[in-house]
PDB file of C-alpha atoms and ligand atoms in Angstrom:
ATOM      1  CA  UNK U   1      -7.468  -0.724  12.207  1.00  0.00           C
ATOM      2  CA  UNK U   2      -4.511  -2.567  12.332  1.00  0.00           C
ATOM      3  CA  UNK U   3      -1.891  -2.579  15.381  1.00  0.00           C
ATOM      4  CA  UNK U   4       1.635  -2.965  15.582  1.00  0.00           C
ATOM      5  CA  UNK U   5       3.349  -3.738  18.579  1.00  0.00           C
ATOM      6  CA  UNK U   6       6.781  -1.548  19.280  1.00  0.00           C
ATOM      7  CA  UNK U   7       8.938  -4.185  20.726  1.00  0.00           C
ATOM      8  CA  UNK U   8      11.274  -1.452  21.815  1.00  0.00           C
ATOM      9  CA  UNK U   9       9.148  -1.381  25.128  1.00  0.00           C
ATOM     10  CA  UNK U  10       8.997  -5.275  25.414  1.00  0.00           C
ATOM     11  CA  UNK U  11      11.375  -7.011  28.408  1.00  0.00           C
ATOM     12  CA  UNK U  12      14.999  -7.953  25.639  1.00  0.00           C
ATOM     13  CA  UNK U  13      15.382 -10.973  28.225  1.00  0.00           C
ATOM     14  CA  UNK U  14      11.921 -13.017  27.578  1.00  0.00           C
ATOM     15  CA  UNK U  15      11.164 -11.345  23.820  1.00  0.00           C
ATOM     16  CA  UNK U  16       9.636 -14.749  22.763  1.00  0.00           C
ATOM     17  CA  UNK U  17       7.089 -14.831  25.308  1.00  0.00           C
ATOM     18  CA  UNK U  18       6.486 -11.134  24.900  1.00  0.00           C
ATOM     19  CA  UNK U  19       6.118 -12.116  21.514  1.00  0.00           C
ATOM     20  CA  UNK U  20       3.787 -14.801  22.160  1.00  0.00           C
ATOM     21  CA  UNK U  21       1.697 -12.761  24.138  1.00  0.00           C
ATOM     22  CA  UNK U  22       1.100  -9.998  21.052  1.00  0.00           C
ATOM     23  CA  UNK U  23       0.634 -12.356  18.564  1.00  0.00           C
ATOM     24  CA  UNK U  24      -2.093 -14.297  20.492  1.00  0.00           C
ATOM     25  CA  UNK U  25      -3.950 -11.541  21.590  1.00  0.00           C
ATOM     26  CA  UNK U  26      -4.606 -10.822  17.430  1.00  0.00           C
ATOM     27  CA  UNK U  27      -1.190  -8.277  16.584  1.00  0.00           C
ATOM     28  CA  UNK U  28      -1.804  -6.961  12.762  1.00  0.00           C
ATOM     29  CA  UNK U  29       2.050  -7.168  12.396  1.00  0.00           C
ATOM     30  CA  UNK U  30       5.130  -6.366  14.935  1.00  0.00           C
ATOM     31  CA  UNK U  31       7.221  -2.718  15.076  1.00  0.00           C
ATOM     32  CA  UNK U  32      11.010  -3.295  15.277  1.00  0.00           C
ATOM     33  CA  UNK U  33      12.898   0.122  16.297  1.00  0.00           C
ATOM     34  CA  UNK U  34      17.375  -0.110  14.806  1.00  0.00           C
ATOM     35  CA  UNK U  35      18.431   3.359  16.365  1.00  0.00           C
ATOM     36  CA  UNK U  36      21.943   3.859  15.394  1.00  0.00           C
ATOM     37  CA  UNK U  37      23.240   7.185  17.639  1.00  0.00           C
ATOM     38  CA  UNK U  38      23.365   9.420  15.172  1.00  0.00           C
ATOM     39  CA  UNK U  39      19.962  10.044  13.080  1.00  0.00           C
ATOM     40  CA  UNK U  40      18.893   9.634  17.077  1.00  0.00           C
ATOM     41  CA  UNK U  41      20.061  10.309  20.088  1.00  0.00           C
ATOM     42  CA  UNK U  42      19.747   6.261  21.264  1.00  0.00           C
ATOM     43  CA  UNK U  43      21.417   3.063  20.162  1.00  0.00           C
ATOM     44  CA  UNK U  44      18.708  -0.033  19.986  1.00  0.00           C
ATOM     45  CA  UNK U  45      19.284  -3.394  18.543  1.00  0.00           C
ATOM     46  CA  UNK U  46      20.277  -4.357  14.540  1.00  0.00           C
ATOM     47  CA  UNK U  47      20.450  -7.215  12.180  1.00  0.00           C
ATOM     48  CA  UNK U  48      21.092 -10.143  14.584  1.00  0.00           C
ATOM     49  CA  UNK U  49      18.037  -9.398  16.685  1.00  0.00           C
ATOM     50  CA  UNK U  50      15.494  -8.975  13.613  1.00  0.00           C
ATOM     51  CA  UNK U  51      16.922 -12.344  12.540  1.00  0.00           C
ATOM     52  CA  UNK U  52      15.961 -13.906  15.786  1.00  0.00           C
ATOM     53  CA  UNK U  53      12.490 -12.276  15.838  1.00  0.00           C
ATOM     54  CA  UNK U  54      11.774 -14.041  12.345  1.00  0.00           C
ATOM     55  CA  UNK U  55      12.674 -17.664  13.330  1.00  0.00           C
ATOM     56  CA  UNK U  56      10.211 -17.074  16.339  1.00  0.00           C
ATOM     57  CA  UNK U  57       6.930 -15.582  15.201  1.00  0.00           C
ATOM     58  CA  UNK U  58       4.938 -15.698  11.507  1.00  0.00           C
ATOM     59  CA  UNK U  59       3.795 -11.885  12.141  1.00  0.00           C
ATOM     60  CA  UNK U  60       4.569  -9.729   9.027  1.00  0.00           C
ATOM     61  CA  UNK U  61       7.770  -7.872  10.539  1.00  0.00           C
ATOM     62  CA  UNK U  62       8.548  -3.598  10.141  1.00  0.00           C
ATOM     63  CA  UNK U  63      11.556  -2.007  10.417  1.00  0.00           C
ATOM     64  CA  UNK U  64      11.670   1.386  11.571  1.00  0.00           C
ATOM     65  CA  UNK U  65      15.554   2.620  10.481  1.00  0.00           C
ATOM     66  CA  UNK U  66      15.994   5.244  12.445  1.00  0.00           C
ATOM     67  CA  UNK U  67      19.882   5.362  10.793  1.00  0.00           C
ATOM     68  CA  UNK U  68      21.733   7.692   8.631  1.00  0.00           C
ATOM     69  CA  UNK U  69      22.002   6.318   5.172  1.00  0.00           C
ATOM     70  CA  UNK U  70      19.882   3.459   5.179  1.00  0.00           C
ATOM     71  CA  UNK U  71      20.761   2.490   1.585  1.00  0.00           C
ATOM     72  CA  UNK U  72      24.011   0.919   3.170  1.00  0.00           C
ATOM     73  CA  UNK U  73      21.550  -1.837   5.295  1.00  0.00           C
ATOM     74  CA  UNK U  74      18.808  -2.229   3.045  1.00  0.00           C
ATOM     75  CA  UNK U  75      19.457  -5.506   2.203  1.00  0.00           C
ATOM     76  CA  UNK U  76      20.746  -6.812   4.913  1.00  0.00           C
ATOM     77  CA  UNK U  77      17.406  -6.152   7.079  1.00  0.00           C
ATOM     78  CA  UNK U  78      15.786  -7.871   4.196  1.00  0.00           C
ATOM     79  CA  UNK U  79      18.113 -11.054   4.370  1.00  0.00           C
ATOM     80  CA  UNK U  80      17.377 -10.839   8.411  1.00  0.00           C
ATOM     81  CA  UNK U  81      13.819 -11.308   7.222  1.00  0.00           C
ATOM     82  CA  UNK U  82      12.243  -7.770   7.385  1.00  0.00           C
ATOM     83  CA  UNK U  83       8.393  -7.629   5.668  1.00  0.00           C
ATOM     84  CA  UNK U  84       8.467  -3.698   5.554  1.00  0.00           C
ATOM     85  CA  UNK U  85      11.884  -1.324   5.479  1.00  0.00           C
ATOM     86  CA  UNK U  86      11.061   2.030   6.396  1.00  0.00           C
ATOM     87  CA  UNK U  87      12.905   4.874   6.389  1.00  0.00           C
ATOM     88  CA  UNK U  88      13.356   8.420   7.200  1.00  0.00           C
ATOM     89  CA  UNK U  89      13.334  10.843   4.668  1.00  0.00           C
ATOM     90  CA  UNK U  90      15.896  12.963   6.597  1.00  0.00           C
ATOM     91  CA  UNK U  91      18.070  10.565   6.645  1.00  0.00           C
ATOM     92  CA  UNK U  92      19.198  10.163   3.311  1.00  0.00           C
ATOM     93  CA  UNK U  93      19.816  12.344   0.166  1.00  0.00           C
ATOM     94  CA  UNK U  94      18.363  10.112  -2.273  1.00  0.00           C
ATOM     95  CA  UNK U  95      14.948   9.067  -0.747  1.00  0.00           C
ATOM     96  CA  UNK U  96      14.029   8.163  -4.318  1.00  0.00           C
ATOM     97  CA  UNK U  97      16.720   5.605  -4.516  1.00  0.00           C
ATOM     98  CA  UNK U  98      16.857   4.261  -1.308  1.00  0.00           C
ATOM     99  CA  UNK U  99      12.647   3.513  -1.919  1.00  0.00           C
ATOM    100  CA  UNK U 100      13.223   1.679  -5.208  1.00  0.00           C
ATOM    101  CA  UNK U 101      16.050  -0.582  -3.766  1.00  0.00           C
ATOM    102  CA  UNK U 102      13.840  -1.616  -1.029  1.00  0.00           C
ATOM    103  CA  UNK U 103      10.902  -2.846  -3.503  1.00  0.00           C
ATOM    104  CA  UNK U 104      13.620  -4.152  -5.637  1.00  0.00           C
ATOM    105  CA  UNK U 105      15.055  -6.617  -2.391  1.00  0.00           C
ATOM    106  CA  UNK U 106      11.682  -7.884  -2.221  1.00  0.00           C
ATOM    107  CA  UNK U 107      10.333  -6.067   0.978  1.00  0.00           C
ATOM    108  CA  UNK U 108       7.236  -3.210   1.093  1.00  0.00           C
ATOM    109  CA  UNK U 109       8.707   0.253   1.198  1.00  0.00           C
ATOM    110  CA  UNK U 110       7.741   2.943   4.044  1.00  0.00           C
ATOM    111  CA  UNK U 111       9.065   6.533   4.155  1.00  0.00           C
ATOM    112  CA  UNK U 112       8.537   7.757   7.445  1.00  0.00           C
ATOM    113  CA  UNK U 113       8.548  11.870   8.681  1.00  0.00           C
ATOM    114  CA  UNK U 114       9.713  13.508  11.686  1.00  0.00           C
ATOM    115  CA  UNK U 115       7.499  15.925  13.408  1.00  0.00           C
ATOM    116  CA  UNK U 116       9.235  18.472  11.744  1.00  0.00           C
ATOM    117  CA  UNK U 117       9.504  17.143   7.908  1.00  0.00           C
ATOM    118  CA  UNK U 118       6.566  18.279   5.865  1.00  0.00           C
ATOM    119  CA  UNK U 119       5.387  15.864   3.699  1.00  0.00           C
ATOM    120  CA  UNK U 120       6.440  18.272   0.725  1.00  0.00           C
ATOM    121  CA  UNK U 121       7.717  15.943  -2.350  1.00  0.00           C
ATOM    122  CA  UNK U 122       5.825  12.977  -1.400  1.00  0.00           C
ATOM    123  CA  UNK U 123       3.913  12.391  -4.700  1.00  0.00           C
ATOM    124  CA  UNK U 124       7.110  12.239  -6.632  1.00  0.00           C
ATOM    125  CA  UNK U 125       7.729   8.764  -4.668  1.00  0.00           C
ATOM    126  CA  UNK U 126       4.083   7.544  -4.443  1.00  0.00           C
ATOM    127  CA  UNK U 127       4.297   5.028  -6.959  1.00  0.00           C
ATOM    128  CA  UNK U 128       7.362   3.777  -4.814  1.00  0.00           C
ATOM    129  CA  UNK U 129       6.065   3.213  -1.487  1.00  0.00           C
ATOM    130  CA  UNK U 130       3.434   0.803   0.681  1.00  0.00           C
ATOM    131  CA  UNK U 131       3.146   2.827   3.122  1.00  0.00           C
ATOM    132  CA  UNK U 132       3.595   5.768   4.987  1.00  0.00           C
ATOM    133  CA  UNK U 133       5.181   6.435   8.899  1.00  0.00           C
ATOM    134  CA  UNK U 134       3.844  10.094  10.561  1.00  0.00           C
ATOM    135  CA  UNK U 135       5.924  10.466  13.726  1.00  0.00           C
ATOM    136  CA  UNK U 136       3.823  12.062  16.858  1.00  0.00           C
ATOM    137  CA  UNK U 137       6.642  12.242  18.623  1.00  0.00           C
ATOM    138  CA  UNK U 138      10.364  13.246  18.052  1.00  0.00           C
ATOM    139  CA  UNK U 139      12.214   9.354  17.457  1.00  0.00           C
ATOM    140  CA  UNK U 140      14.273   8.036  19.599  1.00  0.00           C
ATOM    141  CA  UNK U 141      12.864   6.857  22.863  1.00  0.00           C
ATOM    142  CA  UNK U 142       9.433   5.518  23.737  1.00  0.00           C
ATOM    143  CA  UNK U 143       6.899   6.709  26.294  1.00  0.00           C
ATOM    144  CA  UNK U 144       7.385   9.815  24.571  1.00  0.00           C
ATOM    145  CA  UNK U 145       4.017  12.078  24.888  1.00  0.00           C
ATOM    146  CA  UNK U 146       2.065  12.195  21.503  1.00  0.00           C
ATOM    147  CA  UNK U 147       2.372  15.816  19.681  1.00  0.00           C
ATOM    148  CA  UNK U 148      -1.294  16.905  18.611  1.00  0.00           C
ATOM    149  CA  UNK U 149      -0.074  19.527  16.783  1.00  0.00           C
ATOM    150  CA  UNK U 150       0.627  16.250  13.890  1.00  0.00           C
ATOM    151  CA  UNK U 151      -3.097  15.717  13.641  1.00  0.00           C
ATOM    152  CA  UNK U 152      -3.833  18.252  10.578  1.00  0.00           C
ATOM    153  CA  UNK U 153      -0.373  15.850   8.945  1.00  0.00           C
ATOM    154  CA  UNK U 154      -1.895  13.096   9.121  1.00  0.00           C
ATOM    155  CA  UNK U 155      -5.114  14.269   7.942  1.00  0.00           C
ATOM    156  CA  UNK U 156      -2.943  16.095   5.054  1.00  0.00           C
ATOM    157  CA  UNK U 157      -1.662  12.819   4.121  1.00  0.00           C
ATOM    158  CA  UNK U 158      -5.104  10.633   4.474  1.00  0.00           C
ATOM    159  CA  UNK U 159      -5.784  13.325   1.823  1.00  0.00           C
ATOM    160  CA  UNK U 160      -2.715  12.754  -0.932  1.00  0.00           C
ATOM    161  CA  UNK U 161      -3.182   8.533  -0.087  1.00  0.00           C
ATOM    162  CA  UNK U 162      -6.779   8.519  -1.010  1.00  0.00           C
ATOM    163  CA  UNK U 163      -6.019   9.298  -4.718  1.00  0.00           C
ATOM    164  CA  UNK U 164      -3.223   7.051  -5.026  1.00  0.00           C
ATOM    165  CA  UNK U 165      -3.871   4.228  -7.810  1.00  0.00           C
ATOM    166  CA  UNK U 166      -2.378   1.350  -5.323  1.00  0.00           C
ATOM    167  CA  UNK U 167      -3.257   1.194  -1.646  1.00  0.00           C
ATOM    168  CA  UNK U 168      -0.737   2.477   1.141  1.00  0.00           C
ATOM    169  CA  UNK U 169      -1.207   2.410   4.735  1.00  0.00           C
ATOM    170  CA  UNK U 170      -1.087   5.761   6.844  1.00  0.00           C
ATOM    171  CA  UNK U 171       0.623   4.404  10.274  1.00  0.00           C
ATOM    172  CA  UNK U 172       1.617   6.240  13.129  1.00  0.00           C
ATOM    173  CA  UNK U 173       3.979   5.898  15.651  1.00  0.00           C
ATOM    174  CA  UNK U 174       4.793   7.866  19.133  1.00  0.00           C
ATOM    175  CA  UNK U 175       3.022   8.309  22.052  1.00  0.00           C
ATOM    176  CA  UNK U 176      -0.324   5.868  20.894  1.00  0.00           C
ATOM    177  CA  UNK U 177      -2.748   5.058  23.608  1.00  0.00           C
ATOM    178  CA  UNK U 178      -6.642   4.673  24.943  1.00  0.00           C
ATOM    179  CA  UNK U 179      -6.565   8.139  24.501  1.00  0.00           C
ATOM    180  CA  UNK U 180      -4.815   9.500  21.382  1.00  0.00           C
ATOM    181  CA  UNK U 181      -5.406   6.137  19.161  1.00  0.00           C
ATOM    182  CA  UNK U 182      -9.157   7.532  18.571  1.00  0.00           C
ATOM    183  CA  UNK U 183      -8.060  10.619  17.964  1.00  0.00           C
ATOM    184  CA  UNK U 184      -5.396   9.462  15.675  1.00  0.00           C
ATOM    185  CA  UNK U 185      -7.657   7.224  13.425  1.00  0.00           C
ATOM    186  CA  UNK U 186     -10.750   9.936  13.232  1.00  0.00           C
ATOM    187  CA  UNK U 187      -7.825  12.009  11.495  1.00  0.00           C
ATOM    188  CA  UNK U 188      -7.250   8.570   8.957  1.00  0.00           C
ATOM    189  CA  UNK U 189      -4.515   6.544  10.123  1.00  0.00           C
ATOM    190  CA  UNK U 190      -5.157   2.347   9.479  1.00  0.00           C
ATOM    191  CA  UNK U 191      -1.808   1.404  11.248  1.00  0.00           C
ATOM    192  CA  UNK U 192      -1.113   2.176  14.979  1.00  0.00           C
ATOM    193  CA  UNK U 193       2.350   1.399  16.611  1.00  0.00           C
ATOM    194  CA  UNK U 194       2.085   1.058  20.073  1.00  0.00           C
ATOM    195  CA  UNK U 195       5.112   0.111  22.464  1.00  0.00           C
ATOM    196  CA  UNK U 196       4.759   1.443  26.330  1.00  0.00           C
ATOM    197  CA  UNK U 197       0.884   1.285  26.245  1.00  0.00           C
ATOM    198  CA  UNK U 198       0.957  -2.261  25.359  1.00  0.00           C
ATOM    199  CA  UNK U 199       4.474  -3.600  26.814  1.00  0.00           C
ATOM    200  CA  UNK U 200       3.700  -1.528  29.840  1.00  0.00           C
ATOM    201  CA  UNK U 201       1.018  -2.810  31.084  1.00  0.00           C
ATOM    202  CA  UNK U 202       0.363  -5.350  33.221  1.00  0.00           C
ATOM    203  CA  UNK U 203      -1.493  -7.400  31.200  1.00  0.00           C
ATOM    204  CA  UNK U 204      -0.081  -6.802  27.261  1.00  0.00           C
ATOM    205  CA  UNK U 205      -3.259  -8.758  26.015  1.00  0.00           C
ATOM    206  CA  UNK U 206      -5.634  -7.005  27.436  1.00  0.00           C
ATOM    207  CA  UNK U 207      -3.805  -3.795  25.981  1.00  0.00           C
ATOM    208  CA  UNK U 208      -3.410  -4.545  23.384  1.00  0.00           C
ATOM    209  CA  UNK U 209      -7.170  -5.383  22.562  1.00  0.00           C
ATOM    210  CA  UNK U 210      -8.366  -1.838  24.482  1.00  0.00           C
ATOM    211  CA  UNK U 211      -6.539  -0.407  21.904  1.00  0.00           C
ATOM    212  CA  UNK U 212      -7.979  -1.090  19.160  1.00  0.00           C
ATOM    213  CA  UNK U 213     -11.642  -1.437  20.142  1.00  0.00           C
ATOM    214  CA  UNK U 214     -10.990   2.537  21.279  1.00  0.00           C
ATOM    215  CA  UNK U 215      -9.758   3.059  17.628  1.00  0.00           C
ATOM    216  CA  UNK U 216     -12.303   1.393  15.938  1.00  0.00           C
ATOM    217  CA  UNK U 217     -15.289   3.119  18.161  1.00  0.00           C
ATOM    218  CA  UNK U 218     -17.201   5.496  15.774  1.00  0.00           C
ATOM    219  CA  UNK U 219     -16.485   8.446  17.242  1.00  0.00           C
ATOM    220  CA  UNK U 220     -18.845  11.424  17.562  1.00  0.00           C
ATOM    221  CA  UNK U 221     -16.797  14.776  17.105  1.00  0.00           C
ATOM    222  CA  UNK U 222     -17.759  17.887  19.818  1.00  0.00           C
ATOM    223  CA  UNK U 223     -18.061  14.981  22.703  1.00  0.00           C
ATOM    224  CA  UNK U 224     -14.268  14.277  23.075  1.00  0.00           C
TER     225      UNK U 224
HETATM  226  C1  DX5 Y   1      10.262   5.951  18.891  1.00  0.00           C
HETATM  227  C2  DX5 Y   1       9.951   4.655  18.212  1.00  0.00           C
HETATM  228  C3  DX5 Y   1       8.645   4.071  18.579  1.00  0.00           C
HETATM  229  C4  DX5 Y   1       8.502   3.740  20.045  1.00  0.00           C
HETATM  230  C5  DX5 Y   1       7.105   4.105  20.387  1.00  0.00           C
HETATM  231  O1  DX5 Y   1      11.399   6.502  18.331  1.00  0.00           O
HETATM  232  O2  DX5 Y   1       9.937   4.821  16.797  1.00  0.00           O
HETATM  233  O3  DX5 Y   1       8.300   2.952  17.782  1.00  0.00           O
HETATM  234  O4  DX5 Y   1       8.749   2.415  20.376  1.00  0.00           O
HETATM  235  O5  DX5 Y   1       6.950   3.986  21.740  1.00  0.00           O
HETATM  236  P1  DX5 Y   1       5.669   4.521  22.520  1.00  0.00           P
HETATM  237  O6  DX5 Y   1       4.467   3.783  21.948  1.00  0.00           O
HETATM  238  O7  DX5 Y   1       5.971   4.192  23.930  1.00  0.00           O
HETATM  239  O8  DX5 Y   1       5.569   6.003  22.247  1.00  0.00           O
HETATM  240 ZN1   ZN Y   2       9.136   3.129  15.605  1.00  0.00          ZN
END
């Protein structure tokens, strides 16, 4: 199980340290959320603050576009040193496109699906993407409560990435804690973003290490 830290829930004014903290305590990779107030209802941060995360940690980077037509930034998230670009498949009319010109800037391509969006379509860009964002929550904000009703979609999609011919990871992002990360990785998910659980705590560490022991913990179905 890996774990990827939302730095939307980390303190802006000491990000190194918060950072630090993440990447010491054994972070698979760090979440960055660019919210553009329109595709959500909240503005976040863009290019110059991905930039700044790359010159200060070696942590593969993802970045969750949560922007109408993302084919427009593409590469600049790339130059800013993005690992992953993912995007929504609302949020442009040629998710196809927008997939392939992602791989072709170098970075691994993620589609990612509101609560809402059924993952209808999905094996005609397979071959096209690394991995694969299931929202449990509407995006937008975090400390958000995790919807359970998007349990049987991420089992739905464990299903259609087990026959792929290349691996892709099933992440999930929204609402991820001591209690719904268990629940979230019995149903097949290898990726868990996390921001408030981790960032607000008291102790990030410590958080962030909970978390994933309680995902990794075989779990025994009927005692939950
Ligand atoms: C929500 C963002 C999430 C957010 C998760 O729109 O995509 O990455 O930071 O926050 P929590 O873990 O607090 O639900
Ligand atoms: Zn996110």
């Amino acid at each position: 199980m890996q774990i990827a830290p939302s730095l939307l829930a980390a303190d802006f004014a000491c990000l190194q340290r918060s950072i630090q903290c993440v990447e010491e305590a054994g972070a698979d990779r760090l979440h960055l959320d660019v919210m553009d107030g329109r595709f959500v209802p909240n503005i976040s941060v863009g290019i110059p603050v991905v930039e700044a995360v790359r010159r200060i940690t070696r942590l593969p980077l993802e970045v969750h576009l949560m922007i109408v037509e993302p084919e427009k930034y593409v590469e600049a998230f790339r130059r800013a040193g993005a690992d992953t670009i993912l995007v929504h498949a609302e949020a442009t009319f040629h998710l196809h496109r927008v997939l392939a010109q992602i791989r072709a800037s170098g970075a691994r391509a993620g589609v990612v699906y509101n609560p809402a969006t059924p993952l209808a379509g999905f094996e005609y860009v397979r071959h096209l993407v690394d991995q694969v964002l299931v929202m449990t929550v509407n995006p937008g904000f975090g400390g958000q409560s995790f919807l359970e009703e998007m349990l049987p979609k991420i089992r739905e999609c464990a299903r259609l990435l087990r026959d792929a011919p290349h691996p892709i990871d099933l992440e999930v992002d929204g609402g991820i804690d001591l209690r719904t990360a268990p629940m979230t990785a019995d149903a097949g998910a290898n990726v868990l973003v996390a921001g408030s659980s981790i960032f607000g705590s008291e102790d990030p560490a410590r958080a962030l290490r909970e978390l994933r022991r309680a995902a990794t913990r075989p779990s025994f179905p009927g005692l939950a």
